PDB file of C-alpha atoms and ligand atoms in Angstrom:
ATOM      1  CA  MET T 589      -0.462  -1.487  28.601  1.00  0.00           C
ATOM      2  CA  ALA T 590       0.507  -4.723  26.910  1.00  0.00           C
ATOM      3  CA  ARG T 591       0.703  -3.524  23.337  1.00  0.00           C
ATOM      4  CA  ARG T 592       2.082  -6.008  20.855  1.00  0.00           C
ATOM      5  CA  GLN T 593       4.984  -4.571  18.954  1.00  0.00           C
ATOM      6  CA  ALA T 594       4.909  -5.116  15.205  1.00  0.00           C
ATOM      7  CA  GLU T 595       8.015  -3.127  14.397  1.00  0.00           C
ATOM      8  CA  ASN T 596      11.190  -4.414  12.850  1.00  0.00           C
ATOM      9  CA  GLY T 597      10.079  -7.520  11.138  1.00  0.00           C
ATOM     10  CA  VAL T 598       7.177  -9.247   9.521  1.00  0.00           C
ATOM     11  CA  ALA T 599       4.162  -9.615  11.762  1.00  0.00           C
ATOM     12  CA  GLY T 600       2.537 -12.521  10.000  1.00  0.00           C
ATOM     13  CA  ILE T 601      -1.159 -13.167  10.138  1.00  0.00           C
ATOM     14  CA  GLY T 602      -1.713 -16.322   8.180  1.00  0.00           C
ATOM     15  CA  ALA T 603       1.371 -15.470   6.173  1.00  0.00           C
ATOM     16  CA  GLU T 604       1.418 -18.855   4.507  1.00  0.00           C
ATOM     17  CA  LEU T 605       1.366 -18.812   0.737  1.00  0.00           C
ATOM     18  CA  HIS T 606      -2.121 -18.493  -0.579  1.00  0.00           C
ATOM     19  CA  ARG T 607      -2.750 -19.607  -4.123  1.00  0.00           C
ATOM     20  CA  GLY T 608      -6.049 -17.902  -4.765  1.00  0.00           C
ATOM     21  CA  GLU T 609      -6.904 -15.313  -7.373  1.00  0.00           C
ATOM     22  CA  ARG T 610      -4.249 -12.707  -7.921  1.00  0.00           C
ATOM     23  CA  ALA T 611      -6.330  -9.532  -8.155  1.00  0.00           C
ATOM     24  CA  MET T 612      -6.575  -7.115  -5.266  1.00  0.00           C
ATOM     25  CA  LYS T 613      -9.978  -5.501  -4.770  1.00  0.00           C
ATOM     26  CA  LEU T 614     -10.559  -2.253  -2.919  1.00  0.00           C
ATOM     27  CA  THR T 615     -14.039  -1.110  -1.933  1.00  0.00           C
ATOM     28  CA  VAL T 616     -14.444   2.491  -0.800  1.00  0.00           C
ATOM     29  CA  LEU T 617     -16.579   2.316   2.340  1.00  0.00           C
ATOM     30  CA  GLY T 618     -16.336   6.038   3.016  1.00  0.00           C
ATOM     31  CA  ASN T 619     -14.722   8.995   1.268  1.00  0.00           C
ATOM     32  CA  ASN T 620     -15.422  11.973   3.537  1.00  0.00           C
ATOM     33  CA  GLY T 621     -12.882  13.850   5.605  1.00  0.00           C
ATOM     34  CA  THR T 622     -13.404  15.046   9.184  1.00  0.00           C
ATOM     35  CA  PHE T 623     -17.129  14.299   9.340  1.00  0.00           C
ATOM     36  CA  PRO T 624     -19.551  12.598   6.980  1.00  0.00           C
ATOM     37  CA  ARG T 625     -22.038  14.066   4.565  1.00  0.00           C
ATOM     38  CA  PRO T 626     -25.707  13.178   5.120  1.00  0.00           C
ATOM     39  CA  GLY T 627     -25.825   9.460   4.374  1.00  0.00           C
ATOM     40  CA  GLY T 628     -22.058   9.300   3.946  1.00  0.00           C
ATOM     41  CA  ALA T 629     -19.114   7.891   5.862  1.00  0.00           C
ATOM     42  CA  CYS T 630     -15.550   8.857   6.661  1.00  0.00           C
ATOM     43  CA  SER T 631     -12.390   6.969   5.709  1.00  0.00           C
ATOM     44  CA  GLY T 632     -12.648   3.219   5.200  1.00  0.00           C
ATOM     45  CA  TYR T 633     -11.259   0.969   2.465  1.00  0.00           C
ATOM     46  CA  LEU T 634     -11.896  -2.752   2.377  1.00  0.00           C
ATOM     47  CA  LEU T 635      -9.092  -4.717   0.743  1.00  0.00           C
ATOM     48  CA  GLU T 636      -9.720  -8.230  -0.547  1.00  0.00           C
ATOM     49  CA  HIS T 637      -7.109 -10.544  -1.954  1.00  0.00           C
ATOM     50  CA  GLY T 638      -7.382 -14.276  -2.401  1.00  0.00           C
ATOM     51  CA  GLY T 639     -10.661 -14.325  -0.475  1.00  0.00           C
ATOM     52  CA  ARG T 640      -9.126 -12.638   2.583  1.00  0.00           C
ATOM     53  CA  PHE T 641     -10.201  -9.263   3.943  1.00  0.00           C
ATOM     54  CA  VAL T 642      -8.229  -6.413   5.502  1.00  0.00           C
ATOM     55  CA  LEU T 643      -9.748  -3.091   6.548  1.00  0.00           C
ATOM     56  CA  LEU T 644      -7.682   0.019   5.900  1.00  0.00           C
ATOM     57  CA  GLU T 645      -9.058   2.793   8.153  1.00  0.00           C
ATOM     58  CA  CYS T 646     -12.144   2.449  10.340  1.00  0.00           C
ATOM     59  CA  GLY T 647     -13.651   5.930  10.385  1.00  0.00           C
ATOM     60  CA  ASN T 648     -17.098   6.862  11.560  1.00  0.00           C
ATOM     61  CA  GLY T 649     -19.822   5.250   9.450  1.00  0.00           C
ATOM     62  CA  VAL T 650     -17.575   2.480   8.123  1.00  0.00           C
ATOM     63  CA  MET T 651     -18.678  -0.465  10.245  1.00  0.00           C
ATOM     64  CA  SER T 652     -22.233  -0.539   8.917  1.00  0.00           C
ATOM     65  CA  ARG T 653     -21.076  -0.596   5.311  1.00  0.00           C
ATOM     66  CA  LEU T 654     -18.299  -3.077   6.030  1.00  0.00           C
ATOM     67  CA  GLN T 655     -20.773  -5.717   7.117  1.00  0.00           C
ATOM     68  CA  THR T 656     -22.635  -5.593   3.810  1.00  0.00           C
ATOM     69  CA  LEU T 657     -19.476  -7.059   2.265  1.00  0.00           C
ATOM     70  CA  CYS T 658     -17.579  -8.859   4.998  1.00  0.00           C
ATOM     71  CA  PRO T 659     -18.737 -10.384   8.307  1.00  0.00           C
ATOM     72  CA  ILE T 660     -16.548  -8.964  11.043  1.00  0.00           C
ATOM     73  CA  ASP T 661     -15.285 -12.398  12.037  1.00  0.00           C
ATOM     74  CA  ARG T 662     -13.724 -12.676   8.584  1.00  0.00           C
ATOM     75  CA  LEU T 663     -11.600  -9.536   8.980  1.00  0.00           C
ATOM     76  CA  GLU T 664      -7.990 -10.671   9.191  1.00  0.00           C
ATOM     77  CA  GLY T 665      -6.639  -7.328  10.256  1.00  0.00           C
ATOM     78  CA  ILE T 666      -7.270  -3.599  10.501  1.00  0.00           C
ATOM     79  CA  VAL T 667      -4.675  -0.971   9.613  1.00  0.00           C
ATOM     80  CA  VAL T 668      -5.211   2.584  10.870  1.00  0.00           C
ATOM     81  CA  SER T 669      -3.041   5.436   9.589  1.00  0.00           C
ATOM     82  CA  HIS T 670      -3.617   7.842  12.461  1.00  0.00           C
ATOM     83  CA  LEU T 671      -5.752   8.291  15.519  1.00  0.00           C
ATOM     84  CA  HIS T 672      -8.292  10.850  14.381  1.00  0.00           C
ATOM     85  CA  ASP T 673     -11.854   9.611  14.681  1.00  0.00           C
ATOM     86  CA  ASP T 674     -12.647  10.079  11.002  1.00  0.00           C
ATOM     87  CA  HIS T 675     -10.070   7.264  10.534  1.00  0.00           C
ATOM     88  CA  CYS T 676     -10.555   5.156  13.658  1.00  0.00           C
ATOM     89  CA  GLY T 677     -13.817   6.186  15.380  1.00  0.00           C
ATOM     90  CA  ASP T 678     -15.753   3.053  14.474  1.00  0.00           C
ATOM     91  CA  LEU T 679     -13.172   0.879  16.260  1.00  0.00           C
ATOM     92  CA  ARG T 680     -15.007   1.914  19.416  1.00  0.00           C
ATOM     93  CA  ILE T 681     -18.203   0.360  18.055  1.00  0.00           C
ATOM     94  CA  LEU T 682     -16.559  -2.583  16.341  1.00  0.00           C
ATOM     95  CA  LYS T 683     -15.156  -3.635  19.704  1.00  0.00           C
ATOM     96  CA  TYR T 684     -18.705  -3.959  21.075  1.00  0.00           C
ATOM     97  CA  ALA T 685     -19.542  -6.282  18.197  1.00  0.00           C
ATOM     98  CA  VAL T 686     -16.461  -8.461  18.752  1.00  0.00           C
ATOM     99  CA  GLU T 687     -16.989  -8.594  22.517  1.00  0.00           C
ATOM    100  CA  THR T 688     -20.679  -9.428  22.110  1.00  0.00           C
ATOM    101  CA  LYS T 689     -20.144 -12.109  19.483  1.00  0.00           C
ATOM    102  CA  ARG T 690     -17.406 -13.689  21.580  1.00  0.00           C
ATOM    103  CA  ALA T 691     -19.592 -13.634  24.697  1.00  0.00           C
ATOM    104  CA  LEU T 692     -22.358 -15.364  22.734  1.00  0.00           C
ATOM    105  CA  GLY T 693     -19.976 -17.925  21.288  1.00  0.00           C
ATOM    106  CA  ALA T 694     -20.492 -16.623  17.738  1.00  0.00           C
ATOM    107  CA  MET T 695     -16.841 -15.649  17.312  1.00  0.00           C
ATOM    108  CA  GLU T 696     -13.686 -17.008  18.892  1.00  0.00           C
ATOM    109  CA  ARG T 697     -10.808 -14.881  17.711  1.00  0.00           C
ATOM    110  CA  ILE T 698      -9.958 -11.257  18.326  1.00  0.00           C
ATOM    111  CA  ILE T 699      -8.936  -8.972  15.457  1.00  0.00           C
ATOM    112  CA  PRO T 700      -5.361  -7.720  14.928  1.00  0.00           C
ATOM    113  CA  VAL T 701      -5.322  -3.903  14.758  1.00  0.00           C
ATOM    114  CA  TYR T 702      -2.244  -1.938  13.702  1.00  0.00           C
ATOM    115  CA  MET T 703      -2.030   1.766  14.498  1.00  0.00           C
ATOM    116  CA  PRO T 704       0.419   4.476  15.595  1.00  0.00           C
ATOM    117  CA  ALA T 705       1.442   4.649  19.239  1.00  0.00           C
ATOM    118  CA  SER T 706       0.523   8.303  19.618  1.00  0.00           C
ATOM    119  CA  PRO T 707      -1.262  10.364  20.727  1.00  0.00           C
ATOM    120  CA  GLY T 708      -1.000   8.176  23.797  1.00  0.00           C
ATOM    121  CA  ALA T 709      -4.381   9.115  25.267  1.00  0.00           C
ATOM    122  CA  GLU T 710      -6.190   8.116  22.085  1.00  0.00           C
ATOM    123  CA  ALA T 711      -4.136   4.933  21.706  1.00  0.00           C
ATOM    124  CA  GLY T 712      -4.969   3.993  25.275  1.00  0.00           C
ATOM    125  CA  GLN T 713      -8.681   4.494  24.659  1.00  0.00           C
ATOM    126  CA  LEU T 714      -8.512   2.125  21.683  1.00  0.00           C
ATOM    127  CA  HIS T 715      -6.783  -0.638  23.611  1.00  0.00           C
ATOM    128  CA  TYR T 716      -9.481  -3.305  23.938  1.00  0.00           C
ATOM    129  CA  PRO T 717      -7.729  -6.628  24.636  1.00  0.00           C
ATOM    130  CA  GLU T 718     -11.038  -8.520  24.665  1.00  0.00           C
ATOM    131  CA  ALA T 719     -11.648  -7.456  21.062  1.00  0.00           C
ATOM    132  CA  PHE T 720      -8.377  -6.392  19.450  1.00  0.00           C
ATOM    133  CA  ASP T 721      -4.797  -7.621  19.355  1.00  0.00           C
ATOM    134  CA  THR T 722      -3.164  -4.216  19.071  1.00  0.00           C
ATOM    135  CA  GLY T 723       0.177  -3.640  17.373  1.00  0.00           C
ATOM    136  CA  THR T 724       1.932  -0.357  16.736  1.00  0.00           C
ATOM    137  CA  ILE T 725       3.214   0.859  13.379  1.00  0.00           C
ATOM    138  CA  ASN T 726       6.095   3.124  12.484  1.00  0.00           C
ATOM    139  CA  GLU T 727       8.376   3.632   9.478  1.00  0.00           C
ATOM    140  CA  ASN T 728      10.209   0.365  10.159  1.00  0.00           C
ATOM    141  CA  THR T 729       7.078  -1.756  10.310  1.00  0.00           C
ATOM    142  CA  ARG T 730       6.535  -4.472   7.731  1.00  0.00           C
ATOM    143  CA  LEU T 731       3.288  -6.390   7.835  1.00  0.00           C
ATOM    144  CA  ALA T 732       2.101  -9.393   5.883  1.00  0.00           C
ATOM    145  CA  ILE T 733      -1.581 -10.171   6.080  1.00  0.00           C
ATOM    146  CA  GLY T 734      -2.174 -13.114   3.804  1.00  0.00           C
ATOM    147  CA  ASP T 735      -0.448 -12.149   0.553  1.00  0.00           C
ATOM    148  CA  LEU T 736      -0.875  -8.428   1.112  1.00  0.00           C
ATOM    149  CA  HIS T 737       2.258  -6.654   2.281  1.00  0.00           C
ATOM    150  CA  PHE T 738       2.271  -3.298   4.070  1.00  0.00           C
ATOM    151  CA  ARG T 739       4.901  -0.583   4.522  1.00  0.00           C
ATOM    152  CA  PHE T 740       4.550   2.844   6.087  1.00  0.00           C
ATOM    153  CA  ALA T 741       5.992   6.353   5.704  1.00  0.00           C
ATOM    154  CA  ARG T 742       5.583   9.238   8.142  1.00  0.00           C
ATOM    155  CA  MET T 743       3.418  12.038   6.798  1.00  0.00           C
ATOM    156  CA  MET T 744       2.968  15.685   7.833  1.00  0.00           C
ATOM    157  CA  HIS T 745      -0.259  16.009   9.773  1.00  0.00           C
ATOM    158  CA  SER T 746      -1.310  17.269  13.183  1.00  0.00           C
ATOM    159  CA  VAL T 747      -0.716  13.857  14.837  1.00  0.00           C
ATOM    160  CA  GLU T 748       1.558  10.874  14.099  1.00  0.00           C
ATOM    161  CA  THR T 749       0.315   9.747  10.695  1.00  0.00           C
ATOM    162  CA  TYR T 750       1.547   7.227   8.127  1.00  0.00           C
ATOM    163  CA  ALA T 751       1.010   6.801   4.433  1.00  0.00           C
ATOM    164  CA  VAL T 752       0.452   3.135   3.656  1.00  0.00           C
ATOM    165  CA  GLU T 753       1.869   1.060   0.822  1.00  0.00           C
ATOM    166  CA  VAL T 754      -0.015  -2.126  -0.047  1.00  0.00           C
ATOM    167  CA  SER T 755       1.797  -4.503  -2.375  1.00  0.00           C
ATOM    168  CA  TRP T 756       0.737  -7.826  -3.833  1.00  0.00           C
ATOM    169  CA  GLY T 757       1.369 -10.218  -6.686  1.00  0.00           C
ATOM    170  CA  CYS T 758       4.344  -9.440  -8.911  1.00  0.00           C
ATOM    171  CA  GLY T 759       5.210  -6.044  -7.474  1.00  0.00           C
ATOM    172  CA  ASN T 760       1.830  -4.331  -7.714  1.00  0.00           C
ATOM    173  CA  ARG T 761       1.700  -1.303  -5.432  1.00  0.00           C
ATOM    174  CA  LEU T 762      -1.058   0.910  -4.093  1.00  0.00           C
ATOM    175  CA  VAL T 763      -0.004   3.883  -1.992  1.00  0.00           C
ATOM    176  CA  TYR T 764      -2.535   5.582   0.267  1.00  0.00           C
ATOM    177  CA  SER T 765      -1.576   9.070   1.388  1.00  0.00           C
ATOM    178  CA  SER T 766      -3.623   9.160   4.578  1.00  0.00           C
ATOM    179  CA  ASP T 767      -3.987  12.773   5.783  1.00  0.00           C
ATOM    180  CA  THR T 768      -1.060  15.061   5.103  1.00  0.00           C
ATOM    181  CA  THR T 769       0.163  18.263   3.574  1.00  0.00           C
ATOM    182  CA  LEU T 770       1.995  17.935   0.279  1.00  0.00           C
ATOM    183  CA  HIS T 771       5.658  17.153   0.880  1.00  0.00           C
ATOM    184  CA  GLU T 772       8.579  15.373  -0.713  1.00  0.00           C
ATOM    185  CA  GLY T 773       8.228  12.337   1.549  1.00  0.00           C
ATOM    186  CA  LEU T 774       4.864  11.458   0.031  1.00  0.00           C
ATOM    187  CA  ILE T 775       6.145  11.810  -3.524  1.00  0.00           C
ATOM    188  CA  GLU T 776       9.173   9.668  -2.743  1.00  0.00           C
ATOM    189  CA  PHE T 777       7.061   6.962  -1.085  1.00  0.00           C
ATOM    190  CA  ALA T 778       4.557   6.903  -3.978  1.00  0.00           C
ATOM    191  CA  LYS T 779       7.204   6.896  -6.704  1.00  0.00           C
ATOM    192  CA  GLY T 780       6.214   4.515  -9.508  1.00  0.00           C
ATOM    193  CA  ALA T 781       3.174   3.101  -7.675  1.00  0.00           C
ATOM    194  CA  ASP T 782       0.401   1.616  -9.794  1.00  0.00           C
ATOM    195  CA  VAL T 783      -2.221   3.542  -7.841  1.00  0.00           C
ATOM    196  CA  LEU T 784      -2.107   6.574  -5.563  1.00  0.00           C
ATOM    197  CA  LEU T 785      -5.173   6.832  -3.331  1.00  0.00           C
ATOM    198  CA  CYS T 786      -4.735  10.391  -2.186  1.00  0.00           C
ATOM    199  CA  GLU T 787      -6.512  12.768   0.071  1.00  0.00           C
ATOM    200  CA  ALA T 788      -7.923  15.832  -1.703  1.00  0.00           C
ATOM    201  CA  THR T 789      -9.731  17.533   1.101  1.00  0.00           C
ATOM    202  CA  THR T 790     -10.532  20.717  -0.809  1.00  0.00           C
ATOM    203  CA  ALA T 791     -10.663  21.877  -4.398  1.00  0.00           C
ATOM    204  CA  ARG T 792      -8.520  24.896  -3.663  1.00  0.00           C
ATOM    205  CA  ARG T 793      -6.327  26.322  -0.971  1.00  0.00           C
ATOM    206  CA  GLY T 794      -8.480  28.670   1.089  1.00  0.00           C
ATOM    207  CA  ALA T 795      -7.458  31.322   3.547  1.00  0.00           C
ATOM    208  CA  VAL T 796      -7.244  28.861   6.436  1.00  0.00           C
ATOM    209  CA  ALA T 797      -4.094  26.741   6.572  1.00  0.00           C
ATOM    210  CA  LEU T 798      -5.147  23.113   6.790  1.00  0.00           C
ATOM    211  CA  PRO T 799      -2.937  20.081   7.469  1.00  0.00           C
ATOM    212  CA  HIS T 800      -4.372  18.602   4.270  1.00  0.00           C
ATOM    213  CA  MET T 801      -3.879  18.550   0.510  1.00  0.00           C
ATOM    214  CA  THR T 802      -5.907  20.164  -2.230  1.00  0.00           C
ATOM    215  CA  ALA T 803      -6.987  18.212  -5.276  1.00  0.00           C
ATOM    216  CA  GLY T 804      -4.469  20.147  -7.361  1.00  0.00           C
ATOM    217  CA  GLU T 805      -1.690  19.110  -4.987  1.00  0.00           C
ATOM    218  CA  ALA T 806      -2.825  15.498  -5.260  1.00  0.00           C
ATOM    219  CA  GLY T 807      -2.608  15.778  -9.051  1.00  0.00           C
ATOM    220  CA  TYR T 808       0.839  17.334  -8.795  1.00  0.00           C
ATOM    221  CA  ALA T 809       1.989  14.556  -6.449  1.00  0.00           C
ATOM    222  CA  ALA T 810       0.681  11.876  -8.826  1.00  0.00           C
ATOM    223  CA  ARG T 811       2.446  13.429 -11.811  1.00  0.00           C
ATOM    224  CA  THR T 812       5.711  14.014  -9.950  1.00  0.00           C
ATOM    225  CA  ALA T 813       5.728  10.519  -8.460  1.00  0.00           C
ATOM    226  CA  GLY T 814       4.995   8.970 -11.856  1.00  0.00           C
ATOM    227  CA  VAL T 815       2.143   6.788 -10.629  1.00  0.00           C
ATOM    228  CA  GLY T 816      -0.167   4.942 -12.986  1.00  0.00           C
ATOM    229  CA  GLN T 817      -3.498   6.095 -11.613  1.00  0.00           C
ATOM    230  CA  LEU T 818      -4.788   8.653  -9.105  1.00  0.00           C
ATOM    231  CA  ILE T 819      -7.919   8.201  -7.010  1.00  0.00           C
ATOM    232  CA  LEU T 820      -9.007  11.239  -4.982  1.00  0.00           C
ATOM    233  CA  THR T 821     -10.649  10.808  -1.590  1.00  0.00           C
ATOM    234  CA  HIS T 822     -11.238  12.397   1.857  1.00  0.00           C
ATOM    235  CA  PHE T 823     -13.507  15.191   0.625  1.00  0.00           C
ATOM    236  CA  TRP T 824     -14.904  17.939   2.823  1.00  0.00           C
ATOM    237  CA  CYS T 825     -18.655  17.528   3.131  1.00  0.00           C
ATOM    238  CA  ASP T 826     -19.396  20.700   1.154  1.00  0.00           C
ATOM    239  CA  GLU T 827     -16.799  20.081  -1.532  1.00  0.00           C
ATOM    240  CA  LYS T 828     -17.912  19.481  -5.113  1.00  0.00           C
ATOM    241  CA  GLU T 829     -16.089  16.357  -6.257  1.00  0.00           C
ATOM    242  CA  GLU T 830     -16.328  17.438  -9.906  1.00  0.00           C
ATOM    243  CA  GLU T 831     -14.287  20.538  -9.062  1.00  0.00           C
ATOM    244  CA  CYS T 832     -11.726  18.389  -7.263  1.00  0.00           C
ATOM    245  CA  LEU T 833     -11.507  16.135 -10.292  1.00  0.00           C
ATOM    246  CA  GLN T 834     -10.967  18.988 -12.722  1.00  0.00           C
ATOM    247  CA  GLU T 835      -8.346  20.581 -10.498  1.00  0.00           C
ATOM    248  CA  ALA T 836      -6.369  17.341 -10.191  1.00  0.00           C
ATOM    249  CA  GLN T 837      -6.694  16.499 -13.896  1.00  0.00           C
ATOM    250  CA  ALA T 838      -5.011  19.787 -14.749  1.00  0.00           C
ATOM    251  CA  TYR T 839      -1.866  18.046 -13.461  1.00  0.00           C
ATOM    252  CA  PHE T 840      -2.605  14.345 -13.965  1.00  0.00           C
ATOM    253  CA  ASP T 841      -5.053  13.031 -16.525  1.00  0.00           C
ATOM    254  CA  ASN T 842      -5.678   9.488 -15.254  1.00  0.00           C
ATOM    255  CA  THR T 843      -7.607  10.651 -12.195  1.00  0.00           C
ATOM    256  CA  GLU T 844     -10.962   9.689 -10.777  1.00  0.00           C
ATOM    257  CA  THR T 845     -12.808  10.393  -7.544  1.00  0.00           C
ATOM    258  CA  ALA T 846     -13.320   7.613  -5.001  1.00  0.00           C
ATOM    259  CA  GLU T 847     -16.947   6.594  -5.152  1.00  0.00           C
ATOM    260  CA  GLU T 848     -18.530   5.175  -2.009  1.00  0.00           C
ATOM    261  CA  MET T 849     -19.221   1.434  -2.244  1.00  0.00           C
ATOM    262  CA  LYS T 850     -17.516   1.239  -5.634  1.00  0.00           C
ATOM    263  CA  GLN T 851     -15.120  -1.674  -6.011  1.00  0.00           C
ATOM    264  CA  TYR T 852     -11.796  -1.148  -7.746  1.00  0.00           C
ATOM    265  CA  GLU T 853      -9.727  -4.094  -8.901  1.00  0.00           C
ATOM    266  CA  TRP T 854      -6.141  -4.417 -10.031  1.00  0.00           C
TER     267      TRP T 854
HETATM  268 ZN1   ZN B1772      -9.101  12.652   8.032  1.00  0.00          ZN
END
């Protein structure tokens, strides 16, 4: 499989200096974990900076919402933290759109997609060279997509999973936890970030051990890492977001819950 390697250096996609507006906008396309609520969607975050678009996560339900904000031929890259379908499932549908548009002459380019190399079976199924230019990520990967810069840190989940740092402008940093249990590596990676976008799958730790964080743990991580703002996301379908918010705010006051289709700007 001819996978493009992005490790150990800057993989530039239009890395030339762009002198557009300086703000970075994030739109929450989906905030559910594992499977969507009725009418909801799983993980997807559209990043916009200087008029350029990058998709962070492409979970089930994301592609439909994405197109209300960004035509797919304007996506400059897709970053996927791990190969669970609530984070990458809509890549399988997005590839139909790219292939079809290219066949009809409505789109020329293919889309760069960055994702972990394992599990190998899943990675192989997502290798669509007619639609995606696939690169792998690991802890040494540095990406520049326009003026957005990406770094990665290995998290503790049931498959190879990376937290993602997005930086822009004069040192602004957003850290996205992806899916993980609470551990020192996340706190270290998020240290001093302006924003921590953190999974808060449940409002409390139940009897079943999950490879996920509670909202209270997200609040603890935000406080310990000394971030500026905490946004909770990746909620179980039956979870009450208000309970998650209260649990996290017991540790970290400047917390809000990720609202689907809401745009955040820094
Ligand atoms: Zn997930």
